[in-house]
Coordinates of C-alpha atoms in Angstrom, one line a residue:
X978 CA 88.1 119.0 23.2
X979 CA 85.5 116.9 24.7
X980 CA 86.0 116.0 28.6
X981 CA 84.1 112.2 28.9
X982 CA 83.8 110.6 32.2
X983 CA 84.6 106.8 32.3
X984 CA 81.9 104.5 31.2
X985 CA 81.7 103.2 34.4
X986 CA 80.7 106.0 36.2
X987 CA 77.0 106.2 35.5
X988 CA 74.6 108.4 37.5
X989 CA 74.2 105.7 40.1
X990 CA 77.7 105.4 40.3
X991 CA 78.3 109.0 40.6
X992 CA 75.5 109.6 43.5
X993 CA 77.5 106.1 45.0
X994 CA 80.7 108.2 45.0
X995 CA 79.4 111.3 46.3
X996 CA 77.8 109.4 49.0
X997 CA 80.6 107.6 49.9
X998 CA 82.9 110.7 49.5
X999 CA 80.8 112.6 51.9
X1000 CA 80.5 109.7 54.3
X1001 CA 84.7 109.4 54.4
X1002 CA 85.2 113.7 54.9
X1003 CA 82.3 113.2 57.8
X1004 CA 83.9 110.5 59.5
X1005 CA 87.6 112.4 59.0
X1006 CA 85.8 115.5 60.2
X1007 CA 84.4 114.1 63.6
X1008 CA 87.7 112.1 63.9
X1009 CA 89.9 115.1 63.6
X1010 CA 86.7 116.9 66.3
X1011 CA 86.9 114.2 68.8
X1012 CA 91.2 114.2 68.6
X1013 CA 91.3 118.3 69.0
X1014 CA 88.7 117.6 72.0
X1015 CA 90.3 114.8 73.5
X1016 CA 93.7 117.1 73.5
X1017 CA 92.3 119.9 74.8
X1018 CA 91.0 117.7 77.6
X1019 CA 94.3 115.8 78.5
X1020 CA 96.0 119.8 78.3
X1021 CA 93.8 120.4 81.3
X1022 CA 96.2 119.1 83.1
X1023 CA 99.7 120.7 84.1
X1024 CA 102.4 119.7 81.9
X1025 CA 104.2 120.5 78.9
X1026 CA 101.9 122.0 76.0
X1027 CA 101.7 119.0 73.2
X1028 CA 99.9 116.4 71.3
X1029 CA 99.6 118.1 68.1
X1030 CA 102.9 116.9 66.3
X1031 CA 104.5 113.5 66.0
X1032 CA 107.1 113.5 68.5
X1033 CA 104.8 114.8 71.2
X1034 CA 107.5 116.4 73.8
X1035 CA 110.2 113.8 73.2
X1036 CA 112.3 116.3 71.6
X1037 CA 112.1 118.3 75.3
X1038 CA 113.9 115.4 76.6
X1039 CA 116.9 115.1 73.8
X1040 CA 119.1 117.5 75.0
X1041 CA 122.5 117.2 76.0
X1042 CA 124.3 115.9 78.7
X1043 CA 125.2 119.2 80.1
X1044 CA 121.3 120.3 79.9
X1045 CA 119.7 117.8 81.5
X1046 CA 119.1 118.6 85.0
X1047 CA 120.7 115.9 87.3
X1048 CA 119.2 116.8 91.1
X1049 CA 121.3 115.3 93.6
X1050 CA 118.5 112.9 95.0
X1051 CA 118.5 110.4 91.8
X1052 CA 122.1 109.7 92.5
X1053 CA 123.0 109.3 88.5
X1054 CA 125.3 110.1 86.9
X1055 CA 124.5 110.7 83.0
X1056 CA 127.9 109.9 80.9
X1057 CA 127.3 108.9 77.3
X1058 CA 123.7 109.7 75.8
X1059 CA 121.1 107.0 75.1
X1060 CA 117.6 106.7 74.7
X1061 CA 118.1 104.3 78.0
X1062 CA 118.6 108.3 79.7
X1063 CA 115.3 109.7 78.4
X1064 CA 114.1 107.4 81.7
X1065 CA 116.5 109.4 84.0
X1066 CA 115.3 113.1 82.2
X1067 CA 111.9 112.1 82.7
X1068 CA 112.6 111.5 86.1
X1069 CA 114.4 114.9 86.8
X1070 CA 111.1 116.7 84.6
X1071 CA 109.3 115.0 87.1
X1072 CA 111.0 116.3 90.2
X1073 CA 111.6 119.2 89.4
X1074 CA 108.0 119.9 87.9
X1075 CA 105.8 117.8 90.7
X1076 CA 105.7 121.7 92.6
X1077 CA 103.3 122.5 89.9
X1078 CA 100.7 119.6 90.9
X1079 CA 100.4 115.8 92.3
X1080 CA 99.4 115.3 88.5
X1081 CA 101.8 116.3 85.8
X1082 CA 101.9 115.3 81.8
X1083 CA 103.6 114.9 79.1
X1084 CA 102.7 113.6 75.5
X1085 CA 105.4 110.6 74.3
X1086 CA 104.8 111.3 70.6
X1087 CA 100.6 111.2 70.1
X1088 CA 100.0 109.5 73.3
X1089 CA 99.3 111.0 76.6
X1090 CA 101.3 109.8 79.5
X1091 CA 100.3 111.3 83.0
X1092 CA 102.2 111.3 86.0
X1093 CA 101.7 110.1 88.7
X1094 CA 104.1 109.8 92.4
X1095 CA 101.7 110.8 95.3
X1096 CA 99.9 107.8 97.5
X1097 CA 96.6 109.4 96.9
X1098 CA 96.7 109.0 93.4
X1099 CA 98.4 106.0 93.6
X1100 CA 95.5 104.7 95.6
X1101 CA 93.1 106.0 92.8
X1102 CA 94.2 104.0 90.3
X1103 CA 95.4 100.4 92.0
X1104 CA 92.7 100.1 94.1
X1105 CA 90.2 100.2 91.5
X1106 CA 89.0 96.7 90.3
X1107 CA 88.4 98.2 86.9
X1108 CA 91.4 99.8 86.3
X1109 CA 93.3 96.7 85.4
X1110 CA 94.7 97.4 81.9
X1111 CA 98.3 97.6 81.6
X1112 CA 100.1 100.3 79.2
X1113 CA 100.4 99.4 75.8
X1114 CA 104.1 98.6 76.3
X1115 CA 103.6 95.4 78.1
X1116 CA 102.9 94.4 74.7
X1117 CA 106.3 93.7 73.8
X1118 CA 106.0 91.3 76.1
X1119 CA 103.2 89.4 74.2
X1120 CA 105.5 87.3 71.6
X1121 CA 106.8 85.4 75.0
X1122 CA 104.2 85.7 77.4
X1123 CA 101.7 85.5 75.4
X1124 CA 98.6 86.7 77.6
X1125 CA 99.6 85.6 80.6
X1126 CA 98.6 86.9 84.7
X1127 CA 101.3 89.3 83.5
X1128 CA 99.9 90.5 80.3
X1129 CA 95.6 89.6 80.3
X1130 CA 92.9 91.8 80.9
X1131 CA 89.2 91.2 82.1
X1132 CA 87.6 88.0 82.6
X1133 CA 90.8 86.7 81.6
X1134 CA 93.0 88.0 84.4
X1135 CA 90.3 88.0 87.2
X1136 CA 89.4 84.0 86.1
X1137 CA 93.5 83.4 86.3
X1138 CA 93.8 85.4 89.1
X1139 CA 91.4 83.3 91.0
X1140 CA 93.1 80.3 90.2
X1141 CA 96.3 80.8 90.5
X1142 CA 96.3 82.4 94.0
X1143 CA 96.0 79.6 95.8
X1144 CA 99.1 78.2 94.4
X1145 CA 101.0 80.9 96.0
X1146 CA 99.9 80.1 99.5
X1147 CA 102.3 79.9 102.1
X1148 CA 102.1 76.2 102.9
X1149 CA 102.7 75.4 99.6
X1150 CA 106.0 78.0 99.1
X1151 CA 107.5 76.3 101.9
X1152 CA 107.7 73.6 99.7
X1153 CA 109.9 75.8 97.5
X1154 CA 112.5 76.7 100.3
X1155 CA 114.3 73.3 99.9
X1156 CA 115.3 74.9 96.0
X1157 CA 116.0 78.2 97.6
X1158 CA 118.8 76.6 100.0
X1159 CA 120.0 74.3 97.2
X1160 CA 120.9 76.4 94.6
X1161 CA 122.3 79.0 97.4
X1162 CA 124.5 76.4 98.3
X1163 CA 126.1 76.1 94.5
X1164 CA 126.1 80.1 94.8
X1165 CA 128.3 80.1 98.0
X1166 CA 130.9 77.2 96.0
X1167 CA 130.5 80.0 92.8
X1168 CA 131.3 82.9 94.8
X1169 CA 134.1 81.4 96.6
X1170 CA 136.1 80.4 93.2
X1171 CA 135.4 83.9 92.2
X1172 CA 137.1 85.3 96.1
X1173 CA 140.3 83.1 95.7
X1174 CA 140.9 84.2 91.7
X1175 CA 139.2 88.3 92.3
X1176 CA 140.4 89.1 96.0
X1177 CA 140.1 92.7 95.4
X1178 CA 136.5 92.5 94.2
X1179 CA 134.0 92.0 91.5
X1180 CA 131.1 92.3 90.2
X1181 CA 128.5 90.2 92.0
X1182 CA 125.3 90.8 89.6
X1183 CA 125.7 87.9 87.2
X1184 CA 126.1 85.5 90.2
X1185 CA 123.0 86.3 91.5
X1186 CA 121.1 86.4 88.0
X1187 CA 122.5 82.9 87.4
X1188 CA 121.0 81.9 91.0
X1189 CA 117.9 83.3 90.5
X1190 CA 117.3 81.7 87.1
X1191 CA 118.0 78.2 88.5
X1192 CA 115.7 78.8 91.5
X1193 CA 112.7 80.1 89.3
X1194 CA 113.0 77.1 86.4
X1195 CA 112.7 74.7 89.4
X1196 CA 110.3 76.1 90.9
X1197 CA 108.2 77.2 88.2
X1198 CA 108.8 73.7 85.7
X1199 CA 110.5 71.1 88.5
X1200 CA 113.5 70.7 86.2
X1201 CA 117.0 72.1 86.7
X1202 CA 119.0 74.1 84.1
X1203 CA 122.2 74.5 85.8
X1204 CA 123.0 77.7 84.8
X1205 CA 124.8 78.3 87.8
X1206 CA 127.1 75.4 86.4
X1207 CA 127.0 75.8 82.6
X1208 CA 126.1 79.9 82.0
X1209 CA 126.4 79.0 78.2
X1210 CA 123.6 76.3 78.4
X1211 CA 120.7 77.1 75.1
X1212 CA 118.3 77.8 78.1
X1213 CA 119.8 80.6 79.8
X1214 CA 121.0 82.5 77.5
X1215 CA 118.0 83.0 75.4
X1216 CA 116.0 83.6 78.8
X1217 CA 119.2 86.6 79.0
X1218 CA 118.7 87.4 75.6
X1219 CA 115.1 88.3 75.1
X1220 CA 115.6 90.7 78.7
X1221 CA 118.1 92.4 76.5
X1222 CA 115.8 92.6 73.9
X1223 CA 112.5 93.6 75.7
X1224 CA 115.1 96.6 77.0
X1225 CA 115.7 97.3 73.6
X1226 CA 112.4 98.3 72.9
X1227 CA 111.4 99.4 75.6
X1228 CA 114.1 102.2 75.6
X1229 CA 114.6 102.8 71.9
X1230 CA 111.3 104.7 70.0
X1231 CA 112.4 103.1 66.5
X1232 CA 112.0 99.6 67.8
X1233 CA 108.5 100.0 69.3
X1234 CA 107.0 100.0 66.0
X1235 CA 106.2 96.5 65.2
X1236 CA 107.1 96.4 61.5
X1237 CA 110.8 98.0 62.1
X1238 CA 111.6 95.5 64.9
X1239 CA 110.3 92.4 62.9
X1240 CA 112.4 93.7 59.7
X1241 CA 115.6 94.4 62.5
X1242 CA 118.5 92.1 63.7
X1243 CA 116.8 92.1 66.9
X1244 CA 113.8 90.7 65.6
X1245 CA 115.2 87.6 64.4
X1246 CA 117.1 87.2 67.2
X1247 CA 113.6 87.0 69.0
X1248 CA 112.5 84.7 66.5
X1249 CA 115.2 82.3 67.4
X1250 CA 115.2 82.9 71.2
X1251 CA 111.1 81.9 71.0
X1252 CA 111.8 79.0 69.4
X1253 CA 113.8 77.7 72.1
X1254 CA 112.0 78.9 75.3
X1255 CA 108.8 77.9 74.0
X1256 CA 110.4 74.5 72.8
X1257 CA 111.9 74.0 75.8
X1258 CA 108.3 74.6 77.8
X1259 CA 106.7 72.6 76.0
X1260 CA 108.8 69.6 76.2
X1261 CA 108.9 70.3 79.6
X1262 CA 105.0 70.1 79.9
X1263 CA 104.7 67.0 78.1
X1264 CA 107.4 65.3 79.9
X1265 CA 105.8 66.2 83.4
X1266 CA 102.2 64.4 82.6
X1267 CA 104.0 61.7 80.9
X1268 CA 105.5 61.2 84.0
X1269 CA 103.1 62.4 86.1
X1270 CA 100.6 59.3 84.4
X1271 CA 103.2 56.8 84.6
X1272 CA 103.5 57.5 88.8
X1273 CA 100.0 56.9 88.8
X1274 CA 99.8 54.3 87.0
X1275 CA 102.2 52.8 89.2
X1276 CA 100.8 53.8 92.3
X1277 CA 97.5 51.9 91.7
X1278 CA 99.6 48.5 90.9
X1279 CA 101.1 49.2 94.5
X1280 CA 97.4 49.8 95.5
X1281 CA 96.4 46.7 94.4
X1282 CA 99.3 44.4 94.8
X1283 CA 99.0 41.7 97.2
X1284 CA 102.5 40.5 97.3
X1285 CA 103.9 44.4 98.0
X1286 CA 106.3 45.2 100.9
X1287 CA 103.4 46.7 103.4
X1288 CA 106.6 49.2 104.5
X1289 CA 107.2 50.6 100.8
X1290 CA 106.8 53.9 100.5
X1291 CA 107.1 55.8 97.2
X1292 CA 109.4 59.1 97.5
X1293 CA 107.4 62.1 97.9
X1294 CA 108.2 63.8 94.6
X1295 CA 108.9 68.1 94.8
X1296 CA 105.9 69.4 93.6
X1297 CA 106.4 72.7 90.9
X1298 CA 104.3 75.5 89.6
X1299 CA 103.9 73.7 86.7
X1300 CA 102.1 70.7 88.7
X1301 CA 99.8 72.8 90.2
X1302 CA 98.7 74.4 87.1
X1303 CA 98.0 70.3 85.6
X1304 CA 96.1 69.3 88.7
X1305 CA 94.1 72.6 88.1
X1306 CA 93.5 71.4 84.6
X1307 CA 92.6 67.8 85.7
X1308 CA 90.1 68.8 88.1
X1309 CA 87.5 70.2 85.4
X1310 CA 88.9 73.3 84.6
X1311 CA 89.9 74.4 81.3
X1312 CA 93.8 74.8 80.5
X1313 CA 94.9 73.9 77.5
X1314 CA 99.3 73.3 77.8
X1315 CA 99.5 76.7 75.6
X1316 CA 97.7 78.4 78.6
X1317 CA 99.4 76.4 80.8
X1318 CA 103.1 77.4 79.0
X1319 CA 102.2 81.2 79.1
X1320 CA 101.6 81.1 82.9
X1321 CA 104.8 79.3 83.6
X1322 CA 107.1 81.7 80.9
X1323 CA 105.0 84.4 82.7
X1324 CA 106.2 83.0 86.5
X1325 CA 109.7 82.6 84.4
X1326 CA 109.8 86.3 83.2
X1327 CA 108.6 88.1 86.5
X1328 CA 110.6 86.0 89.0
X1329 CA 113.9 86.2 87.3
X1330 CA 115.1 89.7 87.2
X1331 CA 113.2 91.3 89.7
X1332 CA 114.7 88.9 92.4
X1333 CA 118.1 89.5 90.9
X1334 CA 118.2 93.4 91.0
X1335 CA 116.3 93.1 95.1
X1336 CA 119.0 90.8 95.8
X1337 CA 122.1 92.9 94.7
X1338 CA 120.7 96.2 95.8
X1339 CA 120.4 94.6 99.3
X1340 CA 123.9 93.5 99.3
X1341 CA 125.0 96.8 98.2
X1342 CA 123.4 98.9 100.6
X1343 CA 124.2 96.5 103.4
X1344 CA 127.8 96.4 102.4
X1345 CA 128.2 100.3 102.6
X1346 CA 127.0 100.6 105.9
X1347 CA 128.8 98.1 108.0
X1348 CA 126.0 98.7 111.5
X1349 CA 123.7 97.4 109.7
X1350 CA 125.3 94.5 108.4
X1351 CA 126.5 93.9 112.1
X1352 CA 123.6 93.9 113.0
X1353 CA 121.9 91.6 110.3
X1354 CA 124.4 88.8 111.4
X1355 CA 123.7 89.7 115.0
X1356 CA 120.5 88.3 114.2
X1357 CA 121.8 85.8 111.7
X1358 CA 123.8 84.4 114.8
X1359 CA 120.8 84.5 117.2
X1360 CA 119.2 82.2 114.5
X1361 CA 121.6 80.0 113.5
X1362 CA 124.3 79.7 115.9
X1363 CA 127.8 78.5 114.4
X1364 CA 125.8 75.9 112.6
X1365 CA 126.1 76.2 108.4
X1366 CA 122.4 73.9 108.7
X1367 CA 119.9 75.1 106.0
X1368 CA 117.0 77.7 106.7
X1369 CA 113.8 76.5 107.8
X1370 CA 110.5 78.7 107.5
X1371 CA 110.7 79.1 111.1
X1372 CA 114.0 80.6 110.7
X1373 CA 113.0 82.9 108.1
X1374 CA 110.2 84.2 110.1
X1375 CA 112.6 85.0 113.2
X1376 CA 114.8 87.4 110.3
X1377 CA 112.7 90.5 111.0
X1378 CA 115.7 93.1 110.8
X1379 CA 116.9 91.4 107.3
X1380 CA 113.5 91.6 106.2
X1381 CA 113.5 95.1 107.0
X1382 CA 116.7 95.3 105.2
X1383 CA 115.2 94.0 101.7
X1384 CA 111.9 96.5 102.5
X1385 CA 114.3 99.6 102.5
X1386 CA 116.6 98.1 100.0
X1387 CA 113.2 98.0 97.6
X1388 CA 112.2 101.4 98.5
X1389 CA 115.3 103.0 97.7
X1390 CA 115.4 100.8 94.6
X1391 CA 112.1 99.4 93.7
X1392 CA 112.1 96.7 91.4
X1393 CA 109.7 98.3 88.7
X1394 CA 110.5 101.8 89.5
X1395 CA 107.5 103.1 86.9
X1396 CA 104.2 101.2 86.5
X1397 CA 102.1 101.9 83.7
X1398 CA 98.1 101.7 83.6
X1399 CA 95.7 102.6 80.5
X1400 CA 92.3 103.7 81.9
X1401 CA 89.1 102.2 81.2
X1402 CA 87.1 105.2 81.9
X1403 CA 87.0 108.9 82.6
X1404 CA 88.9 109.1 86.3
X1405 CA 89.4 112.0 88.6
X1406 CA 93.2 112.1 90.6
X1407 CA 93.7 114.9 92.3
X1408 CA 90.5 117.1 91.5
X1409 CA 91.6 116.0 87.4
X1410 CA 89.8 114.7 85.1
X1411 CA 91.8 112.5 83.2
X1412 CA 89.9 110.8 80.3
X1413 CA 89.3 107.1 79.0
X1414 CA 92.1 105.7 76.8
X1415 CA 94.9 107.8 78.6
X1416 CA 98.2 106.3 79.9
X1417 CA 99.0 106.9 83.5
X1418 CA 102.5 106.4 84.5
X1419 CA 103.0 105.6 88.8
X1420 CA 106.4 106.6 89.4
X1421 CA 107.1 104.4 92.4
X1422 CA 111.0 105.6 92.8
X1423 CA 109.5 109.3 93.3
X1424 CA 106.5 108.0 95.4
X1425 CA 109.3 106.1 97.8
X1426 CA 110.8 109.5 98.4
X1427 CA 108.3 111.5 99.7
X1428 CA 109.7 113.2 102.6
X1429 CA 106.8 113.3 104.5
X1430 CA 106.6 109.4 104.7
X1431 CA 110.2 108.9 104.6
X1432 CA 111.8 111.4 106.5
X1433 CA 115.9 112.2 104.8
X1434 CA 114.3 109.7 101.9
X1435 CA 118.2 108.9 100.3
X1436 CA 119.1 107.8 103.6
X1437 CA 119.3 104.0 103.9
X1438 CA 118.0 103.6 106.9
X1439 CA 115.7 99.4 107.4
X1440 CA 114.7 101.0 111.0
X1441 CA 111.8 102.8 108.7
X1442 CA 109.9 99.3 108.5
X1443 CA 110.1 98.3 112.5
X1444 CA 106.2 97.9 113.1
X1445 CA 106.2 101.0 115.4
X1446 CA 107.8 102.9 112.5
X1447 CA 105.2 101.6 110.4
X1448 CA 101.5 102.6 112.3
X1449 CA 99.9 105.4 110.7
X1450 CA 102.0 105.1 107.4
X1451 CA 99.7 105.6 104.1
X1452 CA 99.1 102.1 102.8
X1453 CA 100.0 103.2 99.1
X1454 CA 103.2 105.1 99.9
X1455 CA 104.9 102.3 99.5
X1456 CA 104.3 99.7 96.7
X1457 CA 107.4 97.4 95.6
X1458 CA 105.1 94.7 94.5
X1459 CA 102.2 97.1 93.2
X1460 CA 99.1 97.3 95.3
X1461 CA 95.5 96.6 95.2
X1462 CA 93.6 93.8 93.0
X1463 CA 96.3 93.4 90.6
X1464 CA 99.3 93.4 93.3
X1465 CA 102.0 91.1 92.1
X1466 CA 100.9 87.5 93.2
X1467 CA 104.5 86.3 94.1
X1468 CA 105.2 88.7 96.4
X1469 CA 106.0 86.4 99.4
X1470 CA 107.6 84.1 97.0
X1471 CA 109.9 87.1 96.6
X1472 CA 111.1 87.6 100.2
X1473 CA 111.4 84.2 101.3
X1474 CA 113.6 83.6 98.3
X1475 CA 115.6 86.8 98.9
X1476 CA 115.9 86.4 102.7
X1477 CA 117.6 82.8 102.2
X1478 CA 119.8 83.5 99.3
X1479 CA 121.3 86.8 101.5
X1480 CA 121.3 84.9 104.8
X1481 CA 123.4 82.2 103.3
X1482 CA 125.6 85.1 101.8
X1483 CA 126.1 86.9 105.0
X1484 CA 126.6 83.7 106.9
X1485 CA 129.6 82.9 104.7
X1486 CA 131.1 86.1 104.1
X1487 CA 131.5 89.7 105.2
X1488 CA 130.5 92.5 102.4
X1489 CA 131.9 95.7 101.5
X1490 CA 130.4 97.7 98.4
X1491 CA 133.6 99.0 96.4
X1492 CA 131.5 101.8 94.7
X1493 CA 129.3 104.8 96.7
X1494 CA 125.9 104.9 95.5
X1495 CA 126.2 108.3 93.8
X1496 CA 128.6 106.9 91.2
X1497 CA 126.3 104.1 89.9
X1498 CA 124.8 104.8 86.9
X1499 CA 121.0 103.7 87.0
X1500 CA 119.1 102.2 83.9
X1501 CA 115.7 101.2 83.6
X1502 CA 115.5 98.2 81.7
X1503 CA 112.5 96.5 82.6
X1504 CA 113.6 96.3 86.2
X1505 CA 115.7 98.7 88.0
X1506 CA 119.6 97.9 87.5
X1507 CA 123.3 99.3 88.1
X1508 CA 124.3 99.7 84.1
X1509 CA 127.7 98.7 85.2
X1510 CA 127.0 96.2 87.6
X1511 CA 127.4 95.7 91.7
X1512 CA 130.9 95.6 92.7
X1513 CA 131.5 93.6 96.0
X1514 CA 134.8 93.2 97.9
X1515 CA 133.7 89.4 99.9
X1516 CA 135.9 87.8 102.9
X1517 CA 135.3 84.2 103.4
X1518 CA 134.1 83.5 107.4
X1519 CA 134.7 80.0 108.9
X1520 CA 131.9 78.9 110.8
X1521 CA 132.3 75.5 112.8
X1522 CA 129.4 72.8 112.8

């Protein structure tokens, strides 16, 4: 029997094929070459052997309760088994490995993830302008932030960085404290109905979140939500919602590919949560130069009006985030309202649960060691008096020992406990040579333990942050907000928000934690948070005008 090749394989088409086939098993070969290279490079550095198979050293990790070491430091309890806990495991690895090196890694499936918790190698990598990138997981964050300060990279973060900082400068947030004293006020009437109906305690965590998220949607879009008032409101609960979510991937490894989250439940759930944040944005942006023109419109017929009352005065209207960022594009440069959305959902995003978790970690700490919370109203007193007046700026300045309160609350509990970086370029952390395209992982709840800094580091103890305490300290060992070029940019937004929603707490009620610190169960879920909440015992004070 004959063999005949298809007619359409003639001799060109044949030497085509060849070519092509040779140019394919090339390109395979130096791809395969450059991979066993790249591993053999990244295994240079102490760790766990890996980057050959699929899972990488994940299946280390998934090990039973019982096997997972649990040193007493982390205070955590591990009950039930998650994919939440492979955070907590990692941790442990961590400790217990970090007497091998400052640099340790592991491979998370294919990808190379190196470890990082001393404030040298912190240093490395945050002070370097051009080791900006954030980890490839901050792209589940792109659906709703788009590529925001958050999320950008080159000239797009350093041109938004630029002009955004000025909008975070300290004249201007003292516009901001008016919102912060407002909305504490409607958190006092909350927690008081909660105190008359829960004497014996509860959980204070979703007060706070509902606080926060009224503050920051004032602040950042000048329109209130109420969801201190109305919890159920569309608003709110797809902000809570697509948290939950973003958790969801971040913790489970079958929802970080793209295609099986988008065919999931929670995909469309994110679907329809998108649709009303960004809806609700963008009406909000439209709305705000509508009126914005129509004020200025009506301030030049004032102008101009010879029959006005020479003593009108227009109301000075509370200026937001979002006004800043429209004056910015008025005065030449380029923002179009989608870049303009993204940087407010971004200021949305980072100033919601962040603030929430500093908050109730404070107020946890503080209630379990009553000295310190005597004196934190010692001082509250020396400020205030018996009057229930509103804090000024001047007031917050004078609350040093609170301040020092939320500093040592945020070591012991930092808001991001692990950063993530991808590297640009080949960089060398502790005498390692860790190459271009590699993951870096800053462990800033190890790095806040370092007994050499922090002497008895599980000791809650704001004395640590007194200025004289201070001299000498390395400048990276500790890093709540990040550090360096890309440190976060609402830092003192941050405080002075925190410092008046917990002075307006302590000045109404005395706090007792109802649970010790080693039986709260730790999750990282985007920010750092009690998985079962922050359970508060409050007694009302009466103060007298």
């Amino acid at each position: 029997m004959d063999f005949h090749l298809p007619q359409w394989i003639t001799v060109p088409n044949s030497v085509t094929l060849f070519t092509l086939a040779i140019v394919v098993t090339c390109a395979v070969f130096f791809a395969i070459i450059k991979r066993i290279n790249f591993i053999q490079r990244v295994n240079k550095i102490p760790g766990m052997f890996g980057g050959f198979t699929f899972l990488g050293n994940a299946t280390a990790f998934l090990v039973t309760p019982e096997g997972c070491v649990q040193p007493q430091f982390l205070f955590i309890r591990i009950s039930i088994f998650s994919f939440i806990e492979l955070f907590i495991r990692v941790m442990g690895y961590v400790y217990i490995m970090r007497s091998c090196g400052p640099v340790l890694r592991i491979w998370a499936g294919p990808f190379p993830n190196i470890l990082l918790f001393t404030p040298e190698a912190f240093e490395v990598v945050l002070s370097n302008n051009t080791l900006i990138d954030k980890s490839r997981e901050y792209g589940f964050l792109h659906p709703w932030l788009n590529t925001g300060l958050l999320t950008s990279t080159g000239s797009k973060w350093f041109n938004r960085r630029k002009l955004l900082t000025p909008t975070f400068h300290f004249k201007i947030l003292g516009d901001f404290v008016q919102v912060f004293n407002e909305q504490s006020q409607i958190l006092i009437e909350k927690i008081n109905a909660a105190v008359e109906t829960q004497k014996d305690g509860f959980d204070i965590y979703p007060f706070i979140t509902r606080c926060t998220l009224d503050i920051i949607c004032e602040s950042a879009m000048g329109c209130k939500i109420e969801a201190q008032s109305h919890s159920d409101g569309e608003y709110p609960q797809a902000v809570h919602s697509m948290c939950r979510i973003l958790n969801v991937r971040a913790s489970q490894p079958m929802m970080q590919s793209n295609l099986l989250f988008h065919l999931s439940s929670y995909g469309a759930e994110q679907r329809k949560n998108l649709k009303i944040l960004h809806g609700f944005t963008d009406k909000v942006i439209q709305s705000r130069k509508l009126e914005r023109k129509q004020n200025s419109l009506q301030k030049n017929v004032i102008d101009v009006g010879t029959n006005q009352d020479d003593n009108f005065i227009p109301a000075k209207k509370r200026l937001a985030f979002l006004d800043l960022l429209i004056d910015a594009s008025n005065d030449g440069i380029l923002l179009t309202d989608a870049d303009i959305r993204e940087e407010v959902d971004t200021f949305m995003f980072e100033g919601h649960d962040t603030s929430t978790a500093a908050i109730s970690w404070s107020l946890l700490l503080i209630g379990s060691h009553p000295h310190v919370q005597e004196l934190v109203c010692e001082e509250l007193d020396r400020v205030f008096g018996n009057s229930d007046r509103h804090a000024t700026i001047n007031d917050l300045n004078e609350l040093k020992y609170l301040e020092c309160c939320i500093k040592e609350a945020l070591r012991l509990y930092p808001s991001v406990p692990i950063m993530g970086r991808q590297l640009s370029q080949d960089t060398i952390i502790h005498g390692y040579t860790v190459p271009a395209n590699t993951t870096v992982l800053l462990f800033t709840y190890i790095l806040h333990r370092d007994s050499k800094h922090f002497p008895d580091p599980e000791l809650f103890q704001p004395g640590r942050f007194f200025e004289e305490n201070s001299r000498g300290r390395h400048p990276y060992v500790y890093v709540p907000f990040s550090a360096g070029p890309r440190n976060c940019i609402g830092q003192k937004f941050a405080i002075m928000e925190e410092k008046v929603i917990l002075s307006t707490i302590l000045r109404n009620f005395h706090v007792k934690a109802l649970d010790q610190r080693e039986n709260i169960v730790l999750l990282n879920e985007v920010v750092l948070r009690p998985r079962d909440g922050i359970r508060l015992c409050l007694t009302s004070k009466k103060y007298k005008q």
